[in-house]
Tab-separated table of C-alpha atoms and ligand atoms in Angstrom:
chain	number	residue	atom	x	y	z
Y	2	MET	CA	97.799	96.799	121.929
Y	3	ASP	CA	95.342	97.979	119.645
Y	4	LYS	CA	96.147	97.098	115.648
Y	5	PHE	CA	94.142	98.215	112.361
Y	6	LEU	CA	92.814	95.930	109.961
Y	7	ILE	CA	92.938	97.158	106.193
Y	8	ASP	CA	91.503	95.831	103.705
Y	9	GLY	CA	92.856	96.710	100.201
Y	10	PRO	CA	93.447	98.385	97.736
Y	11	SER	CA	91.405	101.655	97.762
Y	12	LYS	CA	91.211	104.478	96.216
Y	13	ILE	CA	91.361	108.053	98.057
Y	14	LYS	CA	89.113	110.524	97.524
Y	15	GLY	CA	87.488	113.149	99.131
Y	16	LYS	CA	88.817	116.343	101.477
Y	17	VAL	CA	90.734	116.102	104.856
Y	18	SER	CA	91.300	118.631	107.153
Y	19	ILE	CA	94.947	118.900	108.725
Y	20	SER	CA	95.571	119.284	112.207
Y	21	GLY	CA	97.952	121.584	114.296
Y	22	SER	CA	101.345	120.270	114.310
Y	23	LYS	CA	102.940	117.955	116.866
Y	24	ASN	CA	106.620	119.232	116.459
Y	25	ALA	CA	105.595	122.946	116.583
Y	26	SER	CA	103.181	122.198	119.664
Y	27	LEU	CA	105.938	120.604	121.813
Y	28	PRO	CA	108.642	123.238	121.853
Y	29	ILE	CA	105.993	126.063	122.230
Y	30	LEU	CA	104.247	124.054	125.271
Y	31	ALA	CA	107.744	123.410	126.703
Y	32	ALA	CA	108.484	127.305	126.355
Y	33	THR	CA	105.455	128.232	128.398
Y	34	LEU	CA	107.580	127.262	131.508
Y	35	LEU	CA	109.106	130.786	130.817
Y	36	PHE	CA	105.702	132.337	131.862
Y	37	ASP	CA	104.673	134.158	134.714
Y	38	LEU	CA	101.136	134.968	133.291
Y	39	PRO	CA	98.563	132.431	132.178
Y	40	VAL	CA	98.946	131.907	128.350
Y	41	THR	CA	96.302	130.292	125.981
Y	42	ILE	CA	97.620	127.997	123.209
Y	43	LYS	CA	95.087	126.574	120.815
Y	44	ASN	CA	95.118	124.272	117.500
Y	45	LEU	CA	96.492	121.527	119.703
Y	46	PRO	CA	96.412	118.229	117.907
Y	47	ARG	CA	94.748	115.568	119.814
Y	48	VAL	CA	97.852	112.971	119.843
Y	49	LYS	CA	99.558	111.290	122.695
Y	50	ASP	CA	102.974	112.933	122.418
Y	51	ILE	CA	101.027	116.488	122.877
Y	52	SER	CA	98.953	114.618	126.806
Y	53	THR	CA	102.962	113.316	127.328
Y	54	MET	CA	104.246	117.305	127.381
Y	55	LEU	CA	100.917	118.663	129.039
Y	56	ASN	CA	101.473	115.384	131.663
Y	57	LEU	CA	104.872	116.722	132.144
Y	58	LEU	CA	104.124	120.492	132.746
Y	59	LYS	CA	101.559	119.501	135.363
Y	60	SER	CA	104.276	116.875	136.977
Y	61	LEU	CA	106.627	120.468	136.710
Y	62	GLY	CA	103.679	122.351	138.911
Y	63	SER	CA	102.313	123.631	135.814
Y	64	LYS	CA	98.305	124.297	135.915
Y	65	VAL	CA	96.884	122.879	132.464
Y	66	GLU	CA	93.227	123.942	131.555
Y	67	LEU	CA	92.181	121.702	128.616
Y	68	SER	CA	88.994	122.493	126.179
Y	69	LYS	CA	86.260	120.191	125.879
Y	70	ASP	CA	87.680	118.947	122.755
Y	71	LYS	CA	91.353	119.047	123.990
Y	72	LYS	CA	92.671	121.169	121.261
Y	73	ILE	CA	93.450	124.728	123.591
Y	74	ALA	CA	95.054	124.500	126.714
Y	75	LYS	CA	95.385	127.461	129.144
Y	76	ILE	CA	98.554	127.103	130.909
Y	77	SER	CA	99.579	128.993	134.249
Y	78	ASN	CA	102.577	128.286	136.649
Y	79	PRO	CA	102.347	128.992	139.996
Y	80	LYS	CA	105.005	130.257	142.202
Y	81	ASN	CA	106.689	127.516	143.511
Y	82	MET	CA	107.525	125.495	140.068
Y	83	LYS	CA	109.500	121.973	140.728
Y	84	THR	CA	112.380	121.545	138.032
Y	85	PHE	CA	112.315	117.377	138.171
Y	86	ALA	CA	111.444	115.904	134.675
Y	87	SER	CA	111.294	112.261	135.737
Y	88	TYR	CA	112.887	109.381	133.515
Y	89	SER	CA	109.237	107.806	133.081
Y	90	LEU	CA	107.933	110.739	131.615
Y	91	VAL	CA	110.990	111.954	129.456
Y	92	LYS	CA	111.850	107.944	128.418
Y	93	THR	CA	108.388	107.794	126.545
Y	94	MET	CA	108.985	111.191	124.478
Y	95	ARG	CA	112.458	112.535	123.370
Y	96	GLY	CA	111.289	116.130	122.501
Y	97	SER	CA	110.524	116.385	126.617
Y	98	ILE	CA	114.223	117.450	126.548
Y	99	LEU	CA	112.689	120.644	125.385
Y	100	VAL	CA	111.590	121.725	129.050
Y	101	LEU	CA	115.562	121.529	130.265
Y	102	GLY	CA	116.340	125.491	128.603
Y	103	PRO	CA	113.378	126.483	130.072
Y	104	LEU	CA	113.256	125.689	133.334
Y	105	VAL	CA	117.290	126.396	133.729
Y	106	ALA	CA	116.608	129.917	132.538
Y	107	LYS	CA	113.495	130.547	134.539
Y	108	LEU	CA	114.474	128.527	138.045
Y	109	HIS	CA	117.845	128.283	137.725
Y	110	LYS	CA	117.988	124.814	138.037
Y	111	SER	CA	116.722	121.150	136.678
Y	112	LYS	CA	117.066	117.804	137.433
Y	113	THR	CA	116.028	116.174	133.746
Y	114	SER	CA	116.056	112.645	132.244
Y	115	LEU	CA	118.368	111.961	129.264
Y	116	PRO	CA	115.966	110.575	127.033
Y	117	GLY	CA	118.310	107.477	125.803
Y	118	GLY	CA	118.413	106.242	122.059
Y	119	CYS	CA	115.551	105.221	120.333
Y	120	LEU	CA	114.514	103.179	116.978
Y	121	ILE	CA	115.670	105.826	114.416
Y	122	GLY	CA	119.212	105.757	115.880
Y	123	ALA	CA	121.406	106.888	118.507
Y	124	ARG	CA	119.730	110.589	118.698
Y	125	PRO	CA	122.278	112.222	121.834
Y	126	VAL	CA	121.512	115.731	123.101
Y	127	ASN	CA	125.430	116.928	123.304
Y	128	TYR	CA	124.253	119.563	120.981
Y	129	HIS	CA	121.867	120.815	123.174
Y	130	LEU	CA	123.787	120.583	126.129
Y	131	SER	CA	126.809	122.126	125.139
Y	132	ALA	CA	124.692	125.464	123.835
Y	133	LEU	CA	123.318	126.012	127.248
Y	134	GLU	CA	126.394	125.529	128.082
Y	135	LYS	CA	127.576	128.537	126.748
Y	136	LEU	CA	124.980	130.425	127.930
Y	137	GLY	CA	125.989	129.993	131.706
Y	138	MET	CA	124.227	126.718	132.266
Y	139	ASN	CA	126.475	123.843	134.710
Y	140	TYR	CA	125.542	120.398	134.539
Y	141	GLU	CA	126.391	117.166	135.364
Y	142	ILE	CA	125.428	113.277	134.239
Y	143	LYS	CA	124.037	111.327	137.276
Y	144	ASP	CA	122.166	108.105	137.104
Y	145	GLY	CA	121.018	109.083	133.924
Y	146	TYR	CA	120.096	112.151	135.063
Y	147	ILE	CA	121.263	115.690	133.737
Y	148	ILE	CA	121.517	117.678	137.270
Y	149	ALA	CA	121.660	121.248	135.836
Y	150	LYS	CA	122.218	124.796	137.212
Y	151	SER	CA	122.714	128.322	136.945
Y	152	ASN	CA	124.275	130.987	138.959
Y	153	GLY	CA	121.395	133.194	138.688
Y	154	LYS	CA	120.447	134.371	135.144
Y	155	LEU	CA	121.796	132.695	132.125
Y	156	LYS	CA	124.173	135.367	129.826
Y	157	GLY	CA	123.791	135.754	126.413
Y	158	ALA	CA	126.589	134.269	123.918
Y	159	VAL	CA	127.497	133.408	120.501
Y	160	ILE	CA	127.364	130.029	119.648
Y	161	LYS	CA	127.605	127.909	116.830
Y	162	PHE	CA	126.247	124.827	116.109
Y	163	PRO	CA	128.058	121.921	114.977
Y	164	LYS	CA	125.914	120.540	112.466
Y	165	ILE	CA	122.126	121.102	112.049
Y	166	SER	CA	119.509	120.025	114.857
Y	167	VAL	CA	115.895	121.341	115.375
Y	168	GLY	CA	115.605	120.336	119.269
Y	169	ALA	CA	118.626	121.837	120.104
Y	170	THR	CA	117.961	125.087	118.235
Y	171	GLU	CA	114.392	124.779	120.246
Y	172	ASN	CA	116.161	124.893	123.393
Y	173	SER	CA	118.894	127.294	122.634
Y	174	ILE	CA	116.327	129.894	121.470
Y	175	ILE	CA	113.506	129.134	124.897
Y	176	ALA	CA	116.420	129.478	127.307
Y	177	ALA	CA	118.061	132.774	125.609
Y	178	CYS	CA	115.026	134.506	125.738
Y	179	LEU	CA	115.165	135.143	129.351
Y	180	ALA	CA	119.253	135.405	129.283
Y	181	LYS	CA	120.911	138.642	130.364
Y	182	GLY	CA	122.204	140.539	127.170
Y	183	LYS	CA	122.137	139.406	123.681
Y	184	THR	CA	122.671	136.035	122.292
Y	185	VAL	CA	123.665	134.997	118.591
Y	186	LEU	CA	122.871	131.304	117.142
Y	187	LYS	CA	124.322	130.264	113.906
Y	188	ASN	CA	123.842	126.911	111.645
Y	189	CYS	CA	120.395	127.040	112.970
Y	190	ALA	CA	117.668	124.776	111.771
Y	191	ILE	CA	115.006	126.498	110.234
Y	192	GLU	CA	112.088	124.294	110.053
Y	193	PRO	CA	108.614	125.877	109.939
Y	194	GLU	CA	107.737	124.823	113.301
Y	195	ILE	CA	111.025	126.791	114.701
Y	196	LYS	CA	109.690	129.841	113.240
Y	197	ASP	CA	106.309	129.067	114.834
Y	198	LEU	CA	107.762	128.852	118.224
Y	199	THR	CA	109.916	132.129	117.449
Y	200	ASN	CA	106.601	134.068	116.579
Y	201	PHE	CA	105.194	132.469	119.952
Y	202	LEU	CA	107.761	134.420	121.750
Y	203	ASN	CA	107.620	137.549	119.906
Y	204	LEU	CA	104.264	138.229	120.074
Y	205	ALA	CA	104.731	137.502	123.817
Y	206	GLY	CA	107.696	140.184	123.764
Y	207	ALA	CA	110.842	138.229	123.186
Y	208	LYS	CA	113.179	140.194	120.784
Y	209	ILE	CA	113.807	137.514	118.524
Y	210	GLU	CA	115.263	138.334	115.078
Y	211	TRP	CA	116.012	135.692	111.965
Y	212	ILE	CA	118.810	136.402	108.955
Y	213	GLY	CA	119.178	133.276	107.289
Y	214	ARG	CA	120.487	130.368	109.667
Y	215	THR	CA	121.472	133.094	112.379
Y	216	CYS	CA	118.890	133.714	114.886
Y	217	THR	CA	119.549	136.508	117.279
Y	218	ILE	CA	117.552	136.803	120.645
Y	219	ASN	CA	118.075	139.846	123.000
Y	220	GLY	CA	117.443	139.047	126.335
Y	221	VAL	CA	114.381	140.196	128.337
Y	222	ASN	CA	112.717	140.220	132.034
Y	223	SER	CA	109.643	138.383	131.457
Y	224	LEU	CA	107.120	137.303	129.019
Y	225	LYS	CA	103.418	138.960	128.591
Y	226	SER	CA	100.696	136.790	128.429
Y	227	ILE	CA	99.129	135.533	125.114
Y	228	ASN	CA	96.424	133.375	122.979
Y	229	TYR	CA	98.221	131.680	120.538
Y	230	SER	CA	97.499	129.128	117.684
Y	231	VAL	CA	100.154	126.564	116.316
Y	232	MET	CA	100.871	125.822	112.736
Y	233	ALA	CA	99.416	123.632	110.624
Y	234	ASP	CA	101.138	119.550	110.752
Y	235	ARG	CA	103.001	119.911	107.116
Y	236	ILE	CA	104.181	116.155	107.997
Y	237	GLU	CA	101.008	115.113	108.352
Y	238	ALA	CA	99.910	117.103	104.851
Y	239	GLY	CA	102.776	115.541	103.135
Y	240	THR	CA	101.431	112.207	104.235
Y	241	PHE	CA	97.868	112.927	102.580
Y	242	CYS	CA	99.258	114.192	99.538
Y	243	VAL	CA	101.678	111.502	98.963
Y	244	ALA	CA	98.233	108.507	99.644
Y	245	ALA	CA	96.800	110.670	96.791
Y	246	THR	CA	99.375	109.870	94.607
Y	247	LEU	CA	99.920	106.522	95.465
Y	248	SER	CA	96.356	105.160	94.745
Y	249	LYS	CA	95.503	107.084	91.900
Y	250	GLY	CA	92.717	109.275	93.575
Y	251	SER	CA	92.091	112.901	94.616
Y	252	LEU	CA	92.018	114.367	97.672
Y	253	GLU	CA	91.486	118.786	98.532
Y	254	ILE	CA	93.936	119.220	101.541
Y	255	ASN	CA	92.101	122.245	103.745
Y	256	ASN	CA	93.907	124.143	106.542
Y	257	LEU	CA	97.206	124.695	106.113
Y	258	ASP	CA	99.566	127.182	104.255
Y	259	PRO	CA	100.424	125.699	100.676
Y	260	LYS	CA	103.938	127.089	100.611
Y	261	ILE	CA	105.194	125.403	104.061
Y	262	ILE	CA	105.123	122.118	101.955
Y	263	SER	CA	106.818	123.130	98.636
Y	264	THR	CA	109.542	121.344	98.531
Y	265	GLU	CA	107.717	117.712	98.473
Y	266	LEU	CA	104.995	119.671	96.177
Y	267	ASN	CA	108.280	119.879	93.612
Y	268	LEU	CA	108.569	116.363	94.086
Y	269	LEU	CA	105.080	114.708	93.615
Y	270	LYS	CA	104.763	116.737	91.127
Y	271	LYS	CA	108.107	115.288	89.470
Y	272	THR	CA	106.304	111.562	89.804
Y	273	GLY	CA	103.293	113.045	87.929
Y	274	ALA	CA	100.740	114.359	90.385
Y	275	LYS	CA	98.310	116.933	89.146
Y	276	ILE	CA	98.368	119.730	92.053
Y	277	ASN	CA	96.664	123.263	92.391
Y	278	LYS	CA	97.438	125.538	95.239
Y	279	ASN	CA	94.983	127.697	96.725
Y	280	LYS	CA	95.313	130.102	100.001
Y	281	ASN	CA	94.609	127.432	102.476
Y	282	LYS	CA	94.006	124.456	100.372
Y	283	ILE	CA	95.834	121.770	98.098
Y	284	SER	CA	94.165	119.972	95.452
Y	285	ILE	CA	96.222	116.966	94.465
Y	286	LYS	CA	95.443	114.205	91.756
Y	287	GLY	CA	97.490	110.840	91.594
Y	288	PRO	CA	99.180	109.908	87.910
Y	289	GLU	CA	98.038	106.965	86.289
Y	290	LYS	CA	101.634	105.942	85.878
Y	291	ILE	CA	103.899	106.874	88.930
Y	292	LYS	CA	106.967	108.504	87.444
Y	293	PRO	CA	110.477	107.327	89.187
Y	294	ILE	CA	112.797	109.576	91.051
Y	295	LYS	CA	116.327	109.027	90.426
Y	296	ASN	CA	117.849	110.447	94.500
Y	297	ILE	CA	115.468	111.277	96.500
Y	298	LYS	CA	117.708	112.540	99.524
Y	299	THR	CA	116.615	114.087	103.073
Y	300	LYS	CA	117.904	117.230	104.399
Y	301	GLU	CA	117.076	120.025	106.892
Y	302	PHE	CA	114.423	122.409	105.820
Y	303	PRO	CA	114.054	123.619	103.175
Y	304	GLY	CA	115.171	119.881	101.724
Y	305	ILE	CA	112.740	116.744	101.471
Y	306	PRO	CA	111.957	116.358	105.149
Y	307	THR	CA	113.255	112.358	107.084
Y	308	ASP	CA	109.824	112.665	108.339
Y	309	LEU	CA	108.466	111.896	105.165
Y	310	GLN	CA	110.572	109.389	104.086
Y	311	ALA	CA	108.992	105.775	104.662
Y	312	GLN	CA	106.000	107.354	103.150
Y	313	LEU	CA	108.250	108.294	99.818
Y	314	MET	CA	109.759	105.176	100.042
Y	315	VAL	CA	105.799	103.509	99.655
Y	316	LEU	CA	105.409	105.369	96.631
Y	317	MET	CA	108.499	104.456	95.003
Y	318	CYS	CA	107.781	101.075	95.525
Y	319	ARG	CA	104.513	101.393	92.937
Y	320	ALA	CA	106.305	103.827	90.224
Y	321	ASN	CA	107.265	102.677	87.461
Y	322	GLY	CA	111.079	102.071	87.041
Y	323	LYS	CA	113.785	102.261	89.796
Y	324	SER	CA	114.989	104.929	92.216
Y	325	SER	CA	116.864	105.759	95.215
Y	326	ILE	CA	116.356	107.422	98.718
Y	327	THR	CA	119.178	108.524	100.783
Y	328	GLU	CA	118.552	109.194	104.520
Y	329	ASN	CA	120.815	111.898	105.673
Y	330	ILE	CA	119.623	112.740	109.306
Y	331	PHE	CA	119.281	109.500	111.371
Y	332	GLU	CA	121.525	106.659	111.119
Y	333	ASN	CA	118.778	103.859	111.581
Y	334	ARG	CA	115.766	105.107	109.735
Y	335	PHE	CA	114.863	102.232	107.797
Y	336	MET	CA	112.640	100.305	109.958
Y	337	HIS	CA	110.195	100.032	107.787
Y	338	VAL	CA	112.118	98.478	104.632
Y	339	ALA	CA	111.877	94.654	106.157
Y	340	GLU	CA	107.879	94.996	106.597
Y	341	LEU	CA	107.782	96.551	103.444
Y	342	GLN	CA	109.436	93.491	101.620
Y	343	ARG	CA	106.953	91.490	103.786
Y	344	LEU	CA	104.469	93.184	101.474
Y	345	GLY	CA	106.251	92.294	98.053
Y	346	ALA	CA	108.635	95.361	98.220
Y	347	ASN	CA	111.656	95.024	95.947
Y	348	ILE	CA	114.015	97.473	98.210
Y	349	THR	CA	118.103	97.060	98.543
Y	350	ILE	CA	119.841	98.744	101.202
Y	351	LYS	CA	123.698	99.979	101.107
Y	352	ASN	CA	124.447	101.907	103.894
Y	353	ASN	CA	122.071	105.188	103.825
Y	354	LYS	CA	120.838	104.888	100.697
Y	355	ALA	CA	117.770	102.298	99.517
Y	356	PHE	CA	117.329	101.424	96.222
Y	357	ILE	CA	113.858	100.570	95.142
Y	358	ASP	CA	113.009	98.602	92.136
Y	359	GLY	CA	109.197	99.671	91.249
Y	360	ASN	CA	106.119	98.159	89.977
Y	361	THR	CA	105.533	96.223	93.089
Y	362	LYS	CA	102.370	94.541	93.554
Y	363	PHE	CA	101.693	95.007	97.278
Y	364	ILE	CA	100.006	91.887	98.706
Y	365	ALA	CA	98.735	91.824	101.786
Y	366	ALA	CA	100.367	90.761	104.896
Y	367	GLU	CA	100.446	91.145	108.838
Y	368	LEU	CA	102.889	94.073	109.736
Y	369	MET	CA	104.556	95.787	113.080
Y	370	SER	CA	104.665	98.933	113.058
Y	371	SER	CA	108.533	100.663	114.432
Y	372	ASP	CA	108.421	104.502	114.903
Y	373	LEU	CA	105.472	107.041	113.915
Y	374	ARG	CA	106.646	107.792	109.923
Y	375	ALA	CA	106.914	103.855	109.320
Y	376	SER	CA	103.594	103.306	110.816
Y	377	VAL	CA	102.019	105.325	108.961
Y	378	ALA	CA	103.880	103.943	105.658
Y	379	LEU	CA	102.662	100.569	106.502
Y	380	VAL	CA	99.232	102.089	106.429
Y	381	LEU	CA	99.803	103.489	103.095
Y	382	ALA	CA	101.275	100.398	101.374
Y	383	ALA	CA	98.740	98.182	102.989
Y	384	SER	CA	95.745	100.475	101.415
Y	385	VAL	CA	97.138	99.994	98.173
Y	386	ALA	CA	97.892	96.113	98.717
Y	387	ASN	CA	95.537	93.448	97.633
Y	388	GLY	CA	94.253	91.435	100.746
Y	389	LYS	CA	93.884	92.408	103.993
Y	390	SER	CA	96.654	93.241	106.109
Y	391	ILE	CA	96.978	93.713	109.679
Y	392	ILE	CA	99.080	96.600	111.634
Y	393	ASN	CA	100.610	96.040	115.077
Y	394	ARG	CA	101.898	98.453	117.473
Y	395	ILE	CA	99.486	101.439	116.199
Y	396	TYR	CA	100.470	103.004	119.327
Y	397	HIS	CA	103.111	104.685	117.418
Y	398	LEU	CA	100.480	106.417	115.210
Y	399	ASP	CA	98.340	107.522	118.438
Y	400	ARG	CA	101.746	109.225	119.253
Y	401	GLY	CA	101.641	111.687	116.219
Y	402	TYR	CA	98.248	111.660	113.602
Y	403	GLU	CA	95.017	112.746	115.319
Y	404	LYS	CA	92.085	110.463	114.305
Y	405	ILE	CA	94.085	108.926	111.858
Y	406	GLU	CA	91.410	106.036	111.100
Y	407	ASN	CA	88.694	108.457	110.832
Y	408	LYS	CA	90.205	110.730	108.155
Y	409	LEU	CA	91.760	107.746	106.101
Y	410	LYS	CA	87.834	106.193	106.257
Y	411	ASN	CA	86.357	109.650	104.961
Y	412	ILE	CA	88.925	109.446	102.124
Y	413	GLY	CA	87.907	105.973	100.605
Y	414	ILE	CA	90.110	103.525	103.307
Y	415	LYS	CA	88.710	100.639	104.480
Y	416	ILE	CA	90.465	100.465	107.795
Y	417	LYS	CA	89.140	99.196	111.180
Y	418	ARG	CA	90.990	99.602	114.648
Y	419	LEU	CA	90.994	96.236	116.780
Y	420	LYS	CA	91.065	97.232	120.786
Y	421	LYS	CA	93.336	94.539	122.455
S	190	EPZ	C1	112.925	116.536	115.365
S	190	EPZ	O1	113.773	115.877	116.145
S	190	EPZ	C2	111.856	115.872	114.999
S	190	EPZ	N1	111.012	116.193	116.515
S	190	EPZ	C3	111.810	114.894	114.529
S	190	EPZ	O2	110.658	114.360	114.277
S	190	EPZ	C4	112.338	115.126	113.249
S	190	EPZ	O3	112.668	113.932	112.158
S	190	EPZ	C5	113.862	115.977	113.245
S	190	EPZ	O4	113.713	116.923	114.156
S	190	EPZ	C6	114.467	115.904	111.961
S	190	EPZ	O5	113.367	116.970	111.361
S	190	EPZ	C7	110.431	117.313	117.370
S	190	EPZ	O6	110.423	118.289	116.345
S	190	EPZ	C8	109.666	116.699	118.329
S	190	EPZ	P1	117.345	116.651	115.125
S	190	EPZ	P2	115.168	116.338	116.805
S	190	EPZ	O7	118.223	117.201	116.756
S	190	EPZ	O8	115.137	117.834	117.167
S	190	EPZ	C9	121.512	114.680	115.920
S	190	EPZ	C10	108.697	112.650	114.084
S	190	EPZ	O9	108.768	111.324	113.687
S	190	EPZ	N2	122.057	114.819	117.038
S	190	EPZ	O10	117.075	117.903	114.096
S	190	EPZ	O11	115.572	115.089	117.804
S	190	EPZ	C11	120.590	113.514	115.496
S	190	EPZ	O12	121.013	112.740	116.459
S	190	EPZ	C12	109.820	112.898	114.621
S	190	EPZ	O13	107.648	113.523	114.154
S	190	EPZ	C13	123.209	115.047	117.544
S	190	EPZ	O14	124.184	114.551	117.388
S	190	EPZ	O15	116.067	116.292	115.688
S	190	EPZ	C14	120.381	113.564	114.419
S	190	EPZ	O16	120.978	112.447	113.596
S	190	EPZ	C15	110.403	111.849	115.010
S	190	EPZ	N3	123.431	115.529	119.155
S	190	EPZ	C16	120.502	114.786	113.738
S	190	EPZ	O17	121.050	115.374	114.648
S	190	EPZ	C17	122.333	116.365	119.718
S	190	EPZ	O18	122.164	116.878	119.931
S	190	EPZ	C18	119.104	115.793	113.574
S	190	EPZ	O19	118.547	115.734	114.789
S	190	EPZ	C19	120.985	116.804	118.540
S	190	EPZ	C20	121.056	115.995	117.477
């Protein structure tokens, strides 16, 4: 397994361009299963999770033609599509569950592996299943598979999600596009990635409307062929904004609409960062003294994203005083804490709350990655630590950050990939 060697401390300076969003690309790629005509998806990030989704689509019979740089995929579906999403593919990425809705909507049956838990929590799919059931899907769970079918087309329904879920909202919207009649989804997640999915579907002829957290979908018979460019990755952008603030550096972040990370930028301003926003660009300069923030709470959009919690914790370790972070989305998303403690961090966990004593002078150590965002947090901490750190299991990073070491090298971080 590849490792990173990071020689700290470094000060960040320069420019970085944000890639396409992984979490917007995944549901959009799953939704291509609804189409009879070819669809072209552009601005895909070159990360492992996207290759996994493309392999899953291929295993279902889709023909995928990738451009040379792998950022554009032309996807066409033959008449005889398959409906089996195997454990071997689904287990490597939970986002694979997003093929269930479109398979049942289009082909009226599917055998899709249950994704299982993961390090950040149990992550069940009960809201996906109960919403699809209300749309007319029947299912049983057998040998770790969801064996699902519908009696012809799905039928529109009124569904209120008991809890806000990104994936369940996406699966239900995709499935409802080809259902008979009107579906009203209440208490939806409204993350920008979901709005990107509904933009894509509407441009292809779907009839989707939003009012607050309510999404109304009027079913159509088919979708038309389109070219669509996926939005920029707001979590990658947030990660680079934290990196610049942390290292007291200055960074120009290009290729993303600053509006989609306003909550994150407002939080960073409170730490003392100086931020300038233009149409498609953010300039950020870290303060000499990072101010602590008393109670950072992760929340569904438009709140602070859970996907930025680990990175913000590294920042708070270097703040000039005590702070705390409450994780409200996943029950076990503090895997990075023990590793940060190995670098010298002073963090205490009580239930879903982390109490952080600031002013940590990180000292280099050998570290272990546990999930995508925890891994990038370790990279950030190692980049401001004194000495050479090794980060193991960086395949987690390759799942979701495009060309991470090149981007970091270009802005002044001394990072090297050690191949196994
Ligand atoms: C999406 O996961 C993202 N993944 C995650 O990104 C992100 O952390 C998460 O949303 C929250 O923003 C993708 O977009 C591919 P949820 P998802 O359904 O859809 C519970 C990353 O690092 N729940 O909104 O799986 C669940 O356990 C990642 O890029 C149920 O109980 O998240 C969690 O506590 C990891 N039953 C909460 O709801 C269900 O059926 C929110 O999960 C579904 C969810």
